[in-house]
Amino acid sequence: MKIVVHIDEAAEWQQALADAFPDAQVVTSDAPADQRQNADYLAVWKAPAHLLEEQTQLKGIINLGAGVDYLLKTPGLPTDVPIVKLRDAGMGELMADYVLYGVLHCYRSMDRYAAQQQHANWQPQHVVAKSQWPVGVLGLGAIGRYVADVLHQASFPVLGWSRSPKQITGLRCYHGDDGLDELLGQVQTVVTILPDTAATRHILDAERLAKLPDGASVINPGRGSLIDEQALLEALGNDSQPGHIRGALLDVFEEEPLPDEHPLWQHPRVLITPHMAAPTPLSDAIDQVIDYVKAFEAGETVTTIDPEAGY
Ligand code: GLV
């Protein structure tokens, strides 16, 4: 059996897989061509097209991340090979840390204190009760649920949204287009943790952003395509003409890296991070990867992604 690994710090993944499958040949994608071809499995994050194109006998592709959008857009992706993805695998906790940080940033007025500090302005801000700070989580997959749960544990009222109806303890669940509008009208912070699909593209467009209450904030650790960036900039406004959106914490963008000249970089009420909210933690994810390979080898049923749906 041959497994080819492509991800940052691939050598550590290679070692972990070689330990789990001592009889297998486990190589990283920078191995010479003859060594990386004829793989049985690819365990990959953002694989280059040539790695996909040159394979002839793949039995499965393991996406070493939660979103499969990048993989599905890669030229050379075979159409007849099952694709599986990681589910939570430690990313939920990392994402929840990121989102909780973002919620607290506005809830405890850290954004305002940063601005005040520029003017040596000592001015405590009023702290409202957490019950007055409902947070909306769009996307209730494994990671979205984890995030929602952590926010709930932190005593924020949490409203969750998914395309189809769901019932989750501790969450007020909404679904469908009307449900989304209803949710947006009530939340102080909205968090987008949806996959990048045709159905989710610009799910927060100008019209939807307009439904958020005055002073609401936006956190996007999901995918850049979820938000119409131009509409967000307009909803944020500028110092002379502030819009109704208070601020945004953005980890993902329509184009990554975010181009140098992009106006989001310069906006004083936007915090930008370089797609780092939830990098796949090897220690939590490796068992899932091993289980996938074992299940494929044993001919067991695995839950594959649906390329049409995009997740
Ligand atoms: C990261 O962006 C992931 O999809 O895992």
Short mmCIF file of N, CA and C in Angstrom, two decimals, residues 127-188:
data_model
loop_
_atom_site.label_atom_id
_atom_site.label_comp_id
_atom_site.label_asym_id
_atom_site.label_seq_id
_atom_site.Cartn_x
_atom_site.Cartn_y
_atom_site.Cartn_z
N VAL A 127 -20.79 47.59 30.26
CA VAL A 127 -20.85 46.16 29.93
C VAL A 127 -22.30 45.70 30.05
N VAL A 128 -22.87 45.26 28.94
CA VAL A 128 -24.26 44.76 29.00
C VAL A 128 -24.24 43.31 29.46
N ALA A 129 -25.39 42.81 29.90
CA ALA A 129 -25.47 41.40 30.30
C ALA A 129 -25.28 40.53 29.06
N LYS A 130 -24.68 39.36 29.26
CA LYS A 130 -24.50 38.46 28.12
C LYS A 130 -25.85 38.08 27.49
N SER A 131 -26.89 38.06 28.32
CA SER A 131 -28.21 37.72 27.78
C SER A 131 -28.66 38.73 26.73
N GLN A 132 -28.02 39.91 26.73
CA GLN A 132 -28.35 40.95 25.74
C GLN A 132 -27.46 40.84 24.51
N TRP A 133 -26.67 39.78 24.43
CA TRP A 133 -25.70 39.68 23.33
C TRP A 133 -25.87 38.33 22.61
N PRO A 134 -27.00 38.16 21.91
CA PRO A 134 -27.19 36.90 21.19
C PRO A 134 -26.20 36.77 20.04
N VAL A 135 -25.70 35.56 19.87
CA VAL A 135 -24.73 35.29 18.79
C VAL A 135 -25.37 34.30 17.82
N GLY A 136 -25.26 34.59 16.53
CA GLY A 136 -25.80 33.69 15.50
C GLY A 136 -24.66 32.88 14.89
N VAL A 137 -24.85 31.59 14.80
CA VAL A 137 -23.85 30.72 14.16
C VAL A 137 -24.49 30.15 12.90
N LEU A 138 -23.96 30.54 11.74
CA LEU A 138 -24.49 30.02 10.48
C LEU A 138 -23.66 28.82 10.08
N GLY A 139 -24.29 27.66 10.05
CA GLY A 139 -23.58 26.42 9.72
C GLY A 139 -23.50 25.56 10.97
N LEU A 140 -24.19 24.42 10.94
CA LEU A 140 -24.24 23.56 12.13
C LEU A 140 -23.70 22.17 11.81
N GLY A 141 -22.59 22.15 11.08
CA GLY A 141 -21.85 20.91 10.90
C GLY A 141 -21.08 20.64 12.18
N ALA A 142 -20.15 19.69 12.13
CA ALA A 142 -19.42 19.30 13.35
C ALA A 142 -18.74 20.51 14.00
N ILE A 143 -18.14 21.36 13.19
CA ILE A 143 -17.39 22.49 13.75
C ILE A 143 -18.35 23.58 14.24
N GLY A 144 -19.36 23.88 13.43
CA GLY A 144 -20.34 24.91 13.83
C GLY A 144 -21.02 24.55 15.15
N ARG A 145 -21.34 23.27 15.29
CA ARG A 145 -21.99 22.83 16.54
C ARG A 145 -21.05 23.00 17.73
N TYR A 146 -19.80 22.66 17.52
CA TYR A 146 -18.82 22.78 18.60
C TYR A 146 -18.73 24.25 19.05
N VAL A 147 -18.64 25.12 18.05
CA VAL A 147 -18.52 26.55 18.34
C VAL A 147 -19.77 27.03 19.08
N ALA A 148 -20.94 26.62 18.58
CA ALA A 148 -22.20 27.04 19.21
C ALA A 148 -22.23 26.58 20.66
N ASP A 149 -21.77 25.37 20.89
CA ASP A 149 -21.79 24.82 22.24
C ASP A 149 -20.87 25.61 23.18
N VAL A 150 -19.69 25.96 22.69
CA VAL A 150 -18.76 26.73 23.53
C VAL A 150 -19.33 28.11 23.85
N LEU A 151 -19.97 28.73 22.88
CA LEU A 151 -20.58 30.05 23.12
C LEU A 151 -21.71 29.92 24.15
N HIS A 152 -22.46 28.84 24.01
CA HIS A 152 -23.55 28.58 24.97
C HIS A 152 -22.98 28.38 26.37
N GLN A 153 -21.91 27.58 26.46
CA GLN A 153 -21.26 27.35 27.77
C GLN A 153 -20.74 28.66 28.36
N ALA A 154 -20.37 29.58 27.47
CA ALA A 154 -19.86 30.89 27.94
C ALA A 154 -21.01 31.85 28.26
N SER A 155 -22.25 31.33 28.24
CA SER A 155 -23.46 32.06 28.64
C SER A 155 -24.00 33.07 27.63
N PHE A 156 -23.55 32.99 26.37
CA PHE A 156 -24.18 33.81 25.34
C PHE A 156 -25.41 33.07 24.81
N PRO A 157 -26.53 33.78 24.59
CA PRO A 157 -27.64 33.12 23.89
C PRO A 157 -27.17 32.80 22.47
N VAL A 158 -27.39 31.56 22.02
CA VAL A 158 -26.89 31.18 20.70
C VAL A 158 -28.04 30.80 19.78
N LEU A 159 -28.05 31.39 18.60
CA LEU A 159 -29.03 31.08 17.57
C LEU A 159 -28.26 30.40 16.44
N GLY A 160 -28.72 29.23 16.05
CA GLY A 160 -28.00 28.49 15.01
C GLY A 160 -28.82 28.44 13.74
N TRP A 161 -28.12 28.44 12.61
CA TRP A 161 -28.83 28.35 11.33
C TRP A 161 -28.24 27.26 10.45
N SER A 162 -29.10 26.50 9.83
CA SER A 162 -28.67 25.53 8.82
C SER A 162 -29.72 25.54 7.71
N ARG A 163 -29.33 25.03 6.54
CA ARG A 163 -30.27 25.08 5.41
C ARG A 163 -31.52 24.23 5.72
N SER A 164 -31.28 23.03 6.27
CA SER A 164 -32.44 22.18 6.61
C SER A 164 -32.63 22.18 8.12
N PRO A 165 -33.86 21.85 8.58
CA PRO A 165 -34.16 21.96 10.02
C PRO A 165 -33.28 21.06 10.89
N LYS A 166 -32.86 21.57 12.04
CA LYS A 166 -32.10 20.77 13.01
C LYS A 166 -32.60 21.10 14.39
N GLN A 167 -32.45 20.16 15.30
CA GLN A 167 -32.80 20.41 16.70
C GLN A 167 -31.57 20.12 17.54
N ILE A 168 -31.07 21.12 18.24
CA ILE A 168 -29.85 20.93 19.01
C ILE A 168 -30.06 21.54 20.39
N THR A 169 -29.77 20.75 21.42
CA THR A 169 -29.99 21.23 22.79
C THR A 169 -29.17 22.50 23.05
N GLY A 170 -29.80 23.46 23.67
CA GLY A 170 -29.09 24.69 24.05
C GLY A 170 -29.07 25.73 22.94
N LEU A 171 -29.59 25.37 21.76
CA LEU A 171 -29.56 26.30 20.63
C LEU A 171 -30.96 26.63 20.18
N ARG A 172 -31.17 27.88 19.79
CA ARG A 172 -32.41 28.20 19.09
C ARG A 172 -32.10 28.02 17.61
N CYS A 173 -32.72 27.02 16.99
CA CYS A 173 -32.35 26.67 15.62
C CYS A 173 -33.29 27.29 14.59
N TYR A 174 -32.71 27.80 13.53
CA TYR A 174 -33.44 28.38 12.42
C TYR A 174 -32.99 27.70 11.15
N HIS A 175 -33.82 27.72 10.12
CA HIS A 175 -33.40 27.13 8.85
C HIS A 175 -34.08 27.86 7.69
N GLY A 176 -33.53 27.62 6.51
CA GLY A 176 -34.12 28.19 5.30
C GLY A 176 -33.90 29.69 5.21
N ASP A 177 -34.31 30.26 4.08
CA ASP A 177 -34.08 31.69 3.83
C ASP A 177 -34.80 32.58 4.84
N ASP A 178 -36.06 32.23 5.14
CA ASP A 178 -36.81 33.06 6.08
C ASP A 178 -36.19 32.97 7.47
N GLY A 179 -35.78 31.75 7.83
CA GLY A 179 -35.15 31.54 9.14
C GLY A 179 -33.87 32.36 9.27
N LEU A 180 -33.14 32.47 8.17
CA LEU A 180 -31.89 33.23 8.21
C LEU A 180 -32.18 34.71 8.46
N ASP A 181 -33.17 35.23 7.75
CA ASP A 181 -33.53 36.64 7.95
C ASP A 181 -33.98 36.89 9.39
N GLU A 182 -34.75 35.93 9.91
CA GLU A 182 -35.26 36.06 11.28
C GLU A 182 -34.10 36.07 12.28
N LEU A 183 -33.15 35.17 12.06
CA LEU A 183 -31.99 35.10 12.95
C LEU A 183 -31.18 36.39 12.89
N LEU A 184 -30.90 36.85 11.67
CA LEU A 184 -30.02 38.01 11.52
C LEU A 184 -30.57 39.24 12.24
N GLY A 185 -31.89 39.35 12.26
CA GLY A 185 -32.51 40.51 12.90
C GLY A 185 -32.30 40.55 14.40
N GLN A 186 -31.82 39.44 14.99
CA GLN A 186 -31.77 39.36 16.46
C GLN A 186 -30.37 39.30 17.06
N VAL A 187 -29.32 39.17 16.22
CA VAL A 187 -28.01 38.84 16.81
C VAL A 187 -27.07 40.04 16.88
N GLN A 188 -26.26 40.08 17.93
CA GLN A 188 -25.24 41.12 18.07
C GLN A 188 -23.98 40.76 17.31
#
